[in-house]
Coordinates of C-alpha atoms (C1' of nucleotides) in Angstrom, one line a residue:
Chain E
M272 CA -28.1 17.2 -10.5
V273 CA -30.0 19.1 -13.5
E274 CA -33.2 20.3 -12.1
R275 CA -36.8 20.9 -14.1
T276 CA -40.2 21.1 -13.1
G277 CA -43.4 20.1 -14.5
T278 CA -45.6 17.2 -14.6
S279 CA -45.3 15.9 -18.3
I280 CA -45.2 12.9 -20.0
R281 CA -41.6 14.4 -20.8
A282 CA -40.6 14.6 -17.0
R283 CA -41.8 12.0 -16.6
V284 CA -39.6 9.6 -18.6
R285 CA -37.2 12.0 -17.2
A286 CA -37.5 10.9 -13.9
E287 CA -37.2 7.4 -14.8
L288 CA -34.0 7.9 -17.0
T289 CA -32.8 9.6 -14.1
A290 CA -33.4 6.2 -11.6
E291 CA -32.4 4.2 -14.1
I292 CA -29.2 6.1 -14.7
K293 CA -28.6 6.2 -11.1
S294 CA -29.4 2.0 -10.6
A295 CA -27.4 1.0 -13.1
A296 CA -24.4 3.6 -11.1
R297 CA -25.3 0.8 -7.9
R298 CA -24.6 -1.9 -9.8
Q299 CA -21.4 -0.1 -11.3
L300 CA -20.5 0.8 -7.5
A301 CA -20.7 -2.8 -6.5
A302 CA -18.6 -4.2 -9.5
E303 CA -16.1 -1.7 -9.0
G304 CA -16.0 0.0 -6.0
A305 CA -15.8 3.5 -5.8
N306 CA -14.4 3.5 -9.7
L307 CA -18.0 5.2 -10.4
S308 CA -17.1 5.5 -14.9
L309 CA -19.5 7.2 -16.0
R310 CA -19.0 6.1 -19.8
A311 CA -19.8 2.0 -18.2
I312 CA -23.0 3.6 -17.4
A313 CA -24.2 4.9 -20.4
R314 CA -22.6 1.9 -22.0
E315 CA -25.2 0.0 -20.1
L316 CA -27.6 2.0 -20.8
G317 CA -27.2 1.6 -24.9
M318 CA -27.0 5.3 -25.2
A319 CA -24.2 8.0 -25.9
S320 CA -22.0 8.4 -23.0
S321 CA -22.5 12.6 -23.8
A322 CA -26.6 11.9 -23.1
L323 CA -25.7 11.7 -19.7
Y324 CA -25.1 15.3 -19.4
R325 CA -28.8 16.1 -19.7
Y326 CA -29.3 14.3 -16.0
F327 CA -26.2 15.1 -14.5
A328 CA -23.7 18.0 -14.6
N329 CA -21.1 16.5 -13.7
R330 CA -19.4 12.9 -11.9
D331 CA -19.3 14.5 -9.4
E332 CA -22.9 15.7 -9.1
L333 CA -23.7 12.2 -10.2
L334 CA -21.7 10.3 -7.5
T335 CA -23.7 12.8 -4.9
A336 CA -26.9 11.4 -5.6
L337 CA -25.7 8.6 -4.7
I338 CA -24.8 9.4 -1.4
I339 CA -28.1 11.0 -0.6
D340 CA -29.8 8.1 -1.8
A341 CA -28.0 5.5 -0.3
Y342 CA -27.8 7.7 3.1
D343 CA -31.8 7.7 2.3
A344 CA -31.5 4.1 2.4
L345 CA -30.4 4.1 5.2
G346 CA -32.0 6.2 7.0
A347 CA -35.3 4.6 6.1
A348 CA -34.3 1.2 7.6
A349 CA -33.4 2.1 10.5
E350 CA -37.0 4.5 10.8
T351 CA -39.4 2.1 9.3
A352 CA -36.9 -0.8 11.7
D353 CA -38.1 1.0 14.7
A354 CA -41.6 1.9 13.7
R355 CA -42.2 -1.6 12.8
H356 CA -41.3 -2.7 17.1
R357 CA -44.7 -2.7 18.4
K358 CA -43.7 -3.0 22.3
R359 CA -42.4 0.9 22.5
A360 CA -41.7 0.4 26.0
D361 CA -39.3 -2.0 24.9
H362 CA -36.3 -0.2 24.4
V363 CA -33.6 -3.0 24.1
G364 CA -35.9 -4.6 21.6
R365 CA -36.1 -1.9 19.6
W366 CA -32.1 -0.8 19.7
L367 CA -31.3 -4.4 19.0
A368 CA -34.4 -3.8 16.0
V369 CA -32.6 -1.0 15.0
T370 CA -28.4 -2.5 15.1
R371 CA -29.4 -5.2 12.8
A372 CA -31.3 -3.2 10.5
L373 CA -28.7 -1.0 9.9
R374 CA -26.2 -4.0 9.3
A375 CA -28.7 -5.6 7.3
W376 CA -29.1 -2.8 4.8
A377 CA -25.3 -2.9 4.6
L378 CA -24.8 -6.4 4.0
S379 CA -27.6 -5.9 0.9
A380 CA -25.4 -2.7 -0.2
P381 CA -22.0 -3.2 1.4
S382 CA -20.6 -1.0 -1.4
E383 CA -23.5 1.5 -0.9
Y384 CA -22.4 1.3 2.9
A385 CA -18.9 2.4 1.7
L386 CA -19.7 5.3 -0.8
I387 CA -21.2 6.3 3.1
L388 CA -19.5 5.2 6.1
G389 CA -15.6 4.0 3.9
S390 CA -12.7 5.6 3.7
P391 CA -13.3 9.4 1.4
V392 CA -13.4 8.6 -2.3
P393 CA -10.0 10.2 -3.5
G394 CA -10.6 13.7 -5.2
Y395 CA -14.2 14.1 -4.5
R396 CA -15.8 16.6 -1.3
A397 CA -19.2 15.6 0.2
P398 CA -21.3 19.4 -0.7
A399 CA -23.5 20.4 2.7
D400 CA -26.7 18.8 1.3
T401 CA -25.4 15.7 3.0
T402 CA -26.1 16.0 6.3
G403 CA -29.5 15.8 6.7
P404 CA -29.8 12.3 5.3
A405 CA -26.8 11.2 7.5
S406 CA -28.6 12.5 10.4
R407 CA -31.6 10.4 9.7
A408 CA -30.1 7.2 11.3
P409 CA -28.5 8.2 14.8
L410 CA -31.1 9.9 15.2
V411 CA -33.1 6.8 15.5
L412 CA -30.6 5.4 18.1
A413 CA -31.0 9.0 19.9
R414 CA -34.0 8.8 20.2
I415 CA -34.6 5.9 21.9
I416 CA -32.5 6.0 24.3
S417 CA -33.6 9.6 25.2
D418 CA -37.1 8.0 24.9
A419 CA -36.0 6.0 27.8
A420 CA -34.8 8.4 30.0
A421 CA -38.0 10.0 29.5
A422 CA -39.6 6.9 31.1
G423 CA -37.5 6.7 33.5
A424 CA -36.2 4.1 32.1
L425 CA -32.2 4.8 31.6
A426 CA -30.0 2.7 34.5
D427 CA -27.7 4.7 36.1
V428 CA -24.2 3.3 35.0
A429 CA -20.9 3.9 35.9
E430 CA -18.7 6.0 33.2
P431 CA -16.0 7.8 33.0
P432 CA -15.8 11.7 33.5
L433 CA -16.4 14.1 31.1
P434 CA -14.4 17.0 30.3
A435 CA -16.1 20.2 31.1
K436 CA -15.8 21.7 28.0
L437 CA -16.4 18.1 25.8
R438 CA -19.5 18.7 27.8
A439 CA -20.7 22.4 27.0
E440 CA -20.2 21.0 23.5
L441 CA -22.3 17.5 23.6
A442 CA -24.8 20.5 25.0
T443 CA -24.5 22.1 22.2
V444 CA -25.4 19.2 19.9
A445 CA -28.0 18.1 21.9
D446 CA -30.0 21.3 21.6
Q447 CA -29.0 21.5 18.0
V448 CA -30.9 18.7 16.9
G449 CA -33.1 18.7 20.0
L450 CA -32.6 15.9 22.0
D451 CA -33.6 16.3 25.4
M452 CA -31.0 14.2 27.1
S453 CA -28.5 15.2 29.6
E454 CA -24.6 14.9 27.9
P455 CA -23.8 12.3 29.9
V456 CA -26.6 10.0 27.9
L457 CA -25.2 11.7 24.7
A458 CA -21.7 10.8 25.3
R459 CA -23.3 6.7 25.8
T460 CA -25.4 7.1 22.8
I461 CA -23.0 8.3 20.1
L462 CA -20.1 6.2 22.1
A463 CA -22.4 3.0 20.9
W464 CA -23.3 4.7 17.6
T465 CA -19.0 4.7 16.8
Q466 CA -19.2 0.5 17.7
T467 CA -22.3 0.3 15.8
Y468 CA -20.7 1.7 12.8
G469 CA -17.5 -0.6 13.7
A470 CA -18.9 -3.6 13.8
I471 CA -20.7 -3.2 11.2
S472 CA -17.6 -1.5 9.0
F473 CA -15.0 -5.2 10.6
E474 CA -17.5 -7.5 9.2
L475 CA -18.1 -6.1 5.3
F476 CA -14.7 -4.9 5.3
G477 CA -12.9 -8.4 6.0
Q478 CA -11.9 -8.3 9.4
L479 CA -13.9 -10.5 10.8
D480 CA -12.6 -13.0 8.5
N481 CA -10.4 -15.9 10.5
L482 CA -12.1 -14.4 13.9
V483 CA -15.9 -15.1 14.1
D484 CA -17.9 -16.6 11.6
R485 CA -20.9 -17.2 13.2
R486 CA -22.3 -13.4 12.4
D487 CA -25.0 -12.8 13.5
E488 CA -24.8 -13.9 16.7
W489 CA -21.2 -12.2 17.4
F490 CA -23.6 -9.1 16.0
D491 CA -26.2 -9.8 18.9
Y492 CA -24.4 -9.6 21.3
Q493 CA -22.3 -6.7 20.7
A494 CA -25.7 -5.0 19.9
R495 CA -27.2 -6.0 23.3
S496 CA -23.2 -4.7 25.5
M497 CA -23.8 -1.5 23.8
A498 CA -27.2 -1.2 24.9
A499 CA -26.3 -2.6 28.5
L500 CA -23.7 0.2 27.9
V501 CA -26.0 2.5 27.1
G502 CA -28.4 1.8 29.9
L503 CA -30.9 0.6 28.0
T504 CA -32.9 -2.1 31.1
Chain D
M220 CA 8.2 -8.3 -4.3
V221 CA 11.3 -9.4 -6.8
E222 CA 13.9 -11.4 -4.2
R223 CA 17.3 -10.7 -4.6
T224 CA 19.7 -11.9 -1.9
G225 CA 23.5 -11.4 -1.6
T226 CA 24.5 -7.4 0.2
S227 CA 26.6 -6.5 -2.4
I228 CA 26.4 -2.2 -3.3
R229 CA 24.0 -3.9 -5.5
A230 CA 21.7 -4.5 -3.1
R231 CA 22.5 -2.4 -1.3
V232 CA 21.1 -0.1 -3.8
R233 CA 18.7 -2.0 -4.9
A234 CA 16.9 -1.7 -0.9
E235 CA 17.3 1.7 -1.2
L236 CA 15.6 2.1 -4.2
T237 CA 12.4 -0.3 -3.5
A238 CA 12.3 1.7 0.0
E239 CA 12.3 5.5 -2.1
I240 CA 9.4 3.9 -4.4
K241 CA 7.3 2.8 -1.3
S242 CA 7.8 6.4 0.2
A243 CA 7.0 8.1 -3.3
A244 CA 4.0 5.2 -3.3
R245 CA 2.8 7.0 0.2
R246 CA 3.5 10.1 -0.7
Q247 CA 0.6 9.7 -3.8
L248 CA -1.8 7.7 -1.7
A249 CA -1.8 10.5 1.2
A250 CA -2.1 12.7 -2.4
E251 CA -4.6 11.4 -4.5
G252 CA -6.5 8.5 -2.0
A253 CA -6.0 4.6 -3.2
N254 CA -5.6 5.6 -7.1
L255 CA -2.4 4.0 -7.1
S256 CA -0.2 4.9 -10.5
L257 CA 3.1 3.4 -11.0
R258 CA 3.4 5.9 -14.3
A259 CA 2.8 8.9 -11.2
I260 CA 5.9 7.2 -8.6
A261 CA 8.1 7.1 -11.7
R262 CA 7.7 10.7 -12.8
E263 CA 8.1 11.5 -9.7
L264 CA 11.9 9.5 -9.1
G265 CA 12.6 10.6 -12.2
M266 CA 13.1 7.4 -13.8
A267 CA 10.8 5.4 -16.6
S268 CA 8.0 4.3 -16.0
S269 CA 8.9 0.8 -17.4
A270 CA 12.0 0.4 -14.3
L271 CA 9.0 -0.1 -11.6
Y272 CA 9.2 -3.4 -13.2
R273 CA 13.2 -4.5 -12.0
Y274 CA 11.5 -4.3 -8.2
F275 CA 8.5 -4.8 -7.8
A276 CA 6.1 -7.5 -10.6
N277 CA 3.1 -5.3 -10.8
R278 CA 0.8 -2.7 -8.7
D279 CA -0.8 -5.3 -6.8
E280 CA 2.9 -6.8 -5.5
L281 CA 3.6 -2.3 -4.7
L282 CA -0.2 -2.4 -2.6
T283 CA 0.7 -5.4 -1.1
A284 CA 4.0 -4.6 0.4
L285 CA 2.6 -1.2 1.3
I286 CA -0.1 -2.7 3.4
I287 CA 1.8 -5.2 4.7
D288 CA 4.1 -2.4 5.6
A289 CA 0.8 -0.2 7.4
Y290 CA -0.1 -3.6 9.4
D291 CA 3.9 -3.3 10.7
A292 CA 4.5 0.1 11.2
L293 CA 0.4 0.5 13.5
G294 CA 1.7 -3.1 15.1
A295 CA 5.1 -1.1 15.8
A296 CA 3.2 1.9 17.2
A297 CA 1.3 -0.4 19.6
E298 CA 4.4 -2.0 20.6
T299 CA 6.4 0.6 21.7
A300 CA 3.5 2.3 23.4
D301 CA 3.0 -0.9 25.7
A302 CA 6.9 -1.3 26.1
R303 CA 7.3 2.2 27.2
H304 CA 4.4 2.0 29.9
R305 CA 6.8 1.3 32.7
K306 CA 3.9 0.7 35.4
R307 CA 3.4 -2.5 34.1
A308 CA 0.1 -3.0 36.5
D309 CA -1.3 0.3 35.7
H310 CA -3.7 -1.6 32.9
V311 CA -5.7 1.5 32.1
G312 CA -3.0 2.8 31.6
R313 CA -1.4 0.7 29.4
W314 CA -4.4 0.5 27.4
L315 CA -4.9 4.3 26.9
A316 CA -1.5 4.2 26.0
V317 CA -1.8 2.0 23.7
T318 CA -4.9 3.2 22.5
R319 CA -3.3 6.1 22.3
A320 CA -1.1 5.9 19.7
L321 CA -2.8 3.6 17.8
R322 CA -4.6 6.9 16.8
A323 CA -2.3 9.4 16.7
W324 CA -1.0 6.3 13.8
A325 CA -3.8 6.3 12.1
L326 CA -3.7 10.4 12.4
S327 CA 0.1 11.0 11.2
A328 CA -0.7 8.3 8.1
P329 CA -4.5 9.0 7.1
S330 CA -4.0 7.0 4.2
E331 CA -2.7 4.2 5.4
Y332 CA -4.8 3.7 7.8
A333 CA -7.5 4.3 5.0
L334 CA -5.2 1.6 3.0
I335 CA -5.7 -1.3 5.9
L336 CA -8.9 -0.5 7.8
G337 CA -11.1 1.2 5.1
S338 CA -12.8 0.1 2.6
P339 CA -11.3 -2.6 0.5
V340 CA -9.3 -0.7 -3.1
P341 CA -11.5 -1.8 -5.3
G342 CA -10.2 -5.3 -7.6
Y343 CA -7.5 -5.9 -5.3
R344 CA -7.8 -9.0 -3.0
A345 CA -4.8 -9.4 0.0
P346 CA -2.8 -12.3 0.0
A347 CA -2.9 -14.2 3.5
D348 CA 1.1 -12.6 4.1
T349 CA -0.6 -10.0 6.1
T350 CA -2.5 -11.5 8.4
G351 CA 0.5 -12.2 10.9
P352 CA 1.4 -8.4 10.8
A353 CA -2.3 -7.4 10.6
S354 CA -2.6 -9.3 13.9
R355 CA 0.0 -7.0 15.6
A356 CA -2.0 -4.3 17.1
P357 CA -5.0 -6.3 18.5
L358 CA -2.1 -8.4 19.8
V359 CA -1.1 -5.9 22.0
L360 CA -4.5 -5.1 23.7
A361 CA -5.2 -8.2 24.0
R362 CA -2.6 -9.1 26.4
I363 CA -3.1 -5.7 28.4
I364 CA -6.4 -7.7 29.4
S365 CA -5.1 -10.6 29.3
D366 CA -2.2 -10.3 31.9
A367 CA -4.9 -8.1 33.7
A368 CA -6.6 -11.0 34.1
A369 CA -3.4 -13.5 35.1
A370 CA -2.6 -10.6 38.0
G371 CA -6.7 -11.1 39.1
A372 CA -7.5 -7.8 38.4
L373 CA -10.2 -7.5 35.9
A374 CA -13.6 -6.8 37.7
D375 CA -16.5 -8.4 36.8
V376 CA -18.8 -6.8 34.2
A377 CA -22.6 -7.8 33.9
E378 CA -22.6 -9.2 30.2
P379 CA -24.7 -10.8 26.9
P380 CA -24.8 -14.4 27.6
L381 CA -23.0 -16.1 24.3
P382 CA -24.6 -18.4 22.9
A383 CA -22.2 -22.2 23.1
K384 CA -21.6 -22.0 19.8
L385 CA -20.0 -19.1 19.6
R386 CA -18.4 -19.4 23.0
A387 CA -16.7 -21.9 21.3
E388 CA -15.2 -20.0 18.3
L389 CA -13.8 -17.4 20.6
A390 CA -12.3 -20.1 22.8
T391 CA -10.9 -22.1 19.2
V392 CA -9.2 -18.3 18.6
A393 CA -7.8 -18.4 22.0
D394 CA -5.6 -21.1 21.1
Q395 CA -4.2 -21.0 17.8
V396 CA -3.2 -16.9 19.3
G397 CA -1.4 -18.3 22.7
L398 CA -4.2 -16.8 24.6
D399 CA -5.3 -17.5 28.2
M400 CA -8.5 -15.8 28.5
S401 CA -11.8 -16.7 29.3
E402 CA -14.5 -16.8 26.2
P403 CA -16.6 -13.9 28.0
V404 CA -13.0 -12.3 28.4
L405 CA -11.8 -12.6 24.7
A406 CA -15.5 -11.1 23.1
R407 CA -15.8 -8.5 25.1
T408 CA -11.7 -7.5 24.1
I409 CA -13.0 -7.8 20.7
L410 CA -16.2 -5.4 20.9
A411 CA -13.4 -2.9 22.5
W412 CA -10.9 -3.5 20.2
T413 CA -14.0 -3.0 17.1
Q414 CA -15.3 0.2 18.8
T415 CA -11.3 1.7 18.8
Y416 CA -11.2 1.1 15.2
G417 CA -14.8 2.5 14.9
A418 CA -13.7 5.7 16.8
I419 CA -10.9 6.4 14.7
S420 CA -12.3 5.5 11.6
F421 CA -15.1 7.9 12.4
E422 CA -12.9 10.8 13.2
L423 CA -10.5 10.1 10.1
F424 CA -13.6 9.6 7.4
G425 CA -15.1 12.9 8.5
Q426 CA -17.8 11.3 10.3
L427 CA -17.4 13.1 13.5
D428 CA -17.5 17.1 11.8
N429 CA -20.3 19.3 13.5
L430 CA -20.4 17.1 16.0
V431 CA -17.5 16.3 18.1
D432 CA -14.4 19.2 18.2
R433 CA -13.1 17.6 21.0
R434 CA -11.5 14.7 19.9
D435 CA -8.7 14.4 22.1
E436 CA -10.9 15.0 25.0
W437 CA -13.3 12.3 23.2
F438 CA -11.4 9.3 22.1
D439 CA -9.9 9.3 26.0
Y440 CA -13.6 9.2 26.9
Q441 CA -14.4 6.5 25.2
A442 CA -11.0 4.3 25.4
R443 CA -11.8 4.6 29.5
S444 CA -15.1 3.3 28.9
M445 CA -13.5 0.7 26.9
A446 CA -11.4 0.0 29.1
A447 CA -14.3 -0.1 32.0
L448 CA -16.2 -1.9 29.8
V449 CA -13.5 -5.0 29.4
G450 CA -13.1 -5.0 33.0
L451 CA -9.7 -3.3 33.4
T452 CA -9.6 -1.4 36.5
Chain N
dT257 C1' -57.8 22.2 -34.1
dG258 C1' -53.8 23.7 -36.4
dT259 C1' -49.7 25.3 -37.1
dA260 C1' -44.9 28.1 -35.8
dC261 C1' -41.9 28.1 -32.4
dA262 C1' -38.7 27.0 -28.9
dT263 C1' -37.5 22.9 -26.5
dC264 C1' -35.4 19.3 -25.1
dA265 C1' -33.0 15.0 -25.4
dG266 C1' -30.1 11.7 -27.6
dT267 C1' -25.9 11.2 -31.4
dG268 C1' -21.8 10.4 -32.8
dA269 C1' -16.9 12.6 -33.3
dA270 C1' -13.9 14.8 -31.1
dC271 C1' -9.8 16.5 -28.0
dG272 C1' -6.7 16.0 -24.6
dC273 C1' -5.5 12.9 -21.5
dG274 C1' -3.3 8.6 -17.8
dC275 C1' -2.9 4.4 -17.6
dG276 C1' 0.0 -0.7 -16.9
dT277 C1' 2.3 -3.3 -19.1
dT278 C1' 5.6 -5.9 -22.7
dC279 C1' 9.7 -5.2 -25.2
dA280 C1' 14.1 -5.4 -27.2
dC281 C1' 18.2 -2.6 -26.3
dT282 C1' 22.1 0.1 -23.7
dG283 C1' 25.9 0.0 -20.4
dA284 C1' 27.3 -0.7 -16.2
dT285 C1' 28.0 -4.2 -12.0
dG286 C1' 29.6 -8.6 -10.2
dT287 C1' 32.2 -13.5 -10.8
dA288 C1' 35.0 -16.8 -12.4
dC289 C1' 39.0 -17.9 -14.1
Chain H
dT68 C1' 45.7 -9.0 -11.1
dG69 C1' 43.5 -9.1 -15.9
dT70 C1' 40.0 -10.5 -18.6
dA71 C1' 36.0 -13.0 -20.6
dC72 C1' 31.4 -13.5 -19.4
dA73 C1' 27.2 -13.4 -17.4
dT74 C1' 23.8 -10.4 -14.7
dC75 C1' 21.6 -7.2 -13.5
dA76 C1' 19.1 -1.9 -13.7
dG77 C1' 17.5 1.1 -16.2
dT78 C1' 15.5 3.3 -21.0
dG79 C1' 12.6 4.9 -24.5
dA80 C1' 9.0 3.5 -27.8
dA81 C1' 5.2 0.6 -28.3
dC82 C1' 0.4 -1.6 -27.4
dG83 C1' -4.1 -1.3 -26.7
dC84 C1' -7.2 0.1 -23.7
dG85 C1' -10.2 3.5 -21.2
dC86 C1' -11.4 7.7 -19.4
dG87 C1' -14.3 12.9 -18.7
dT88 C1' -16.3 16.0 -21.2
dT89 C1' -16.9 19.0 -25.5
dC90 C1' -19.8 20.5 -29.2
dA91 C1' -22.1 20.7 -33.4
dC92 C1' -26.5 18.3 -34.8
dT93 C1' -31.3 15.6 -35.1
dG94 C1' -35.7 15.2 -35.1
dA95 C1' -38.9 14.3 -31.5
dT96 C1' -42.1 16.6 -27.9
dG97 C1' -44.5 21.0 -25.7
dT98 C1' -46.2 25.6 -26.4
dA99 C1' -49.0 29.7 -27.9
dC100 C1' -51.6 31.8 -30.5

DNA sequence: TGTACATCAGTGAACGCGCGTTCACTGATGTAC
DNA sequence: TGTACATCAGTGAACGCGCGTTCACTGATGTAC
């Protein structure tokens, strides 16, 4: 993004137009898929296509901004869903609330979900600044598990062996994000997050068509299964 | 596809060129992502772009052919992996062999995997003829489970309740594909297939970067977990 | 408070490119008698 | 077996379109004195 500081009128107008460009871009994404066209955005906003270059250096920069926004929106949805759950000790309830919120966000903004969690956009490589926002949602899930573990509320679950080197890798990851979790618990958490992502993508990308119609119930069933697999009670 | 019958020389040459067009298209897909360009394919084959219209009525028809081929290739990989497993009663082994084969195929042809299981291609809607090939791979997994069930080798597993109507829907599905399975078992099978799909997509679409490097071990851990969840022993 | 100058947003034309699809055509391969 | 005709594959030009990005420009907003 073309950064510019200050709180003058000009700066505020600038911020507003930047937001308008992004939301026009999101609308375009919803209509056309990942083929983002700067000219089409400019057309919708009634301005010359060259004007966009005062706000974003090029197409990729705009895409990056959209990706970061999407990760942040998904992360925020997860965080508020967890925060709103009053009974903090009801870990299964929190897991259900958060995974449902993730799904609801995805269904409300399918093209943005596809942008961050679908197949990569051809010819685009995400810069490093996305990793922070990208980890918000999974961290919320992880925190539910670590809360349960800390409260001694995590059931023992039979599980396949973890090879030593994989185990060591998981220990490093837990360390880096500051999670107090045993390696097997972290492994199960990532597994469950992967399943959740798979369930949402399946529904969104049409793999559930002609298979399951009662989508809400089916999702809940899956979420509960995964909560149980992780050991939440 | 522009159908034409006969086994004359002309017909054989025609079949060969059709295959060449598809494989050039696949190469293009691998290089550029889902932005399939007829002109680029024609260029690579050293022919006029208009010549392609003797083989495919338009771009969408070529895409459809590629999608069907990809589903078939994935299905064939699953089927041969299962067939090659000699110990038919070793259901966990068969599950591992098949899911590993699915992953291996996806890693060897990431763009084709993305074509069928990634985010939908903008502006393209799959016709009905894809549903047959699309179900080959999941059916192989389902058959392993139903074999285990038939052999009485499926462990009882605690699981969340299935709402009656969802249960009825699952019964219909089992009926349609001719699977002799109880609804809870079918539910767990679809869940496990969803997780498997999520695991492969996670790896392929870069979500595992900076998280897990020992991919083979990680995948096996997940596959074994899912086998256990379904009740394979 | 007013003036002079610098900064910035937005314009419109242009560059150079690629795309899917159609169409009238040529020449080779196949078929019927 | 040879000839006449129909079928087919492939060509090359053209239509009409859209794209990202650059550039010199105008006029408005902000800043310094």
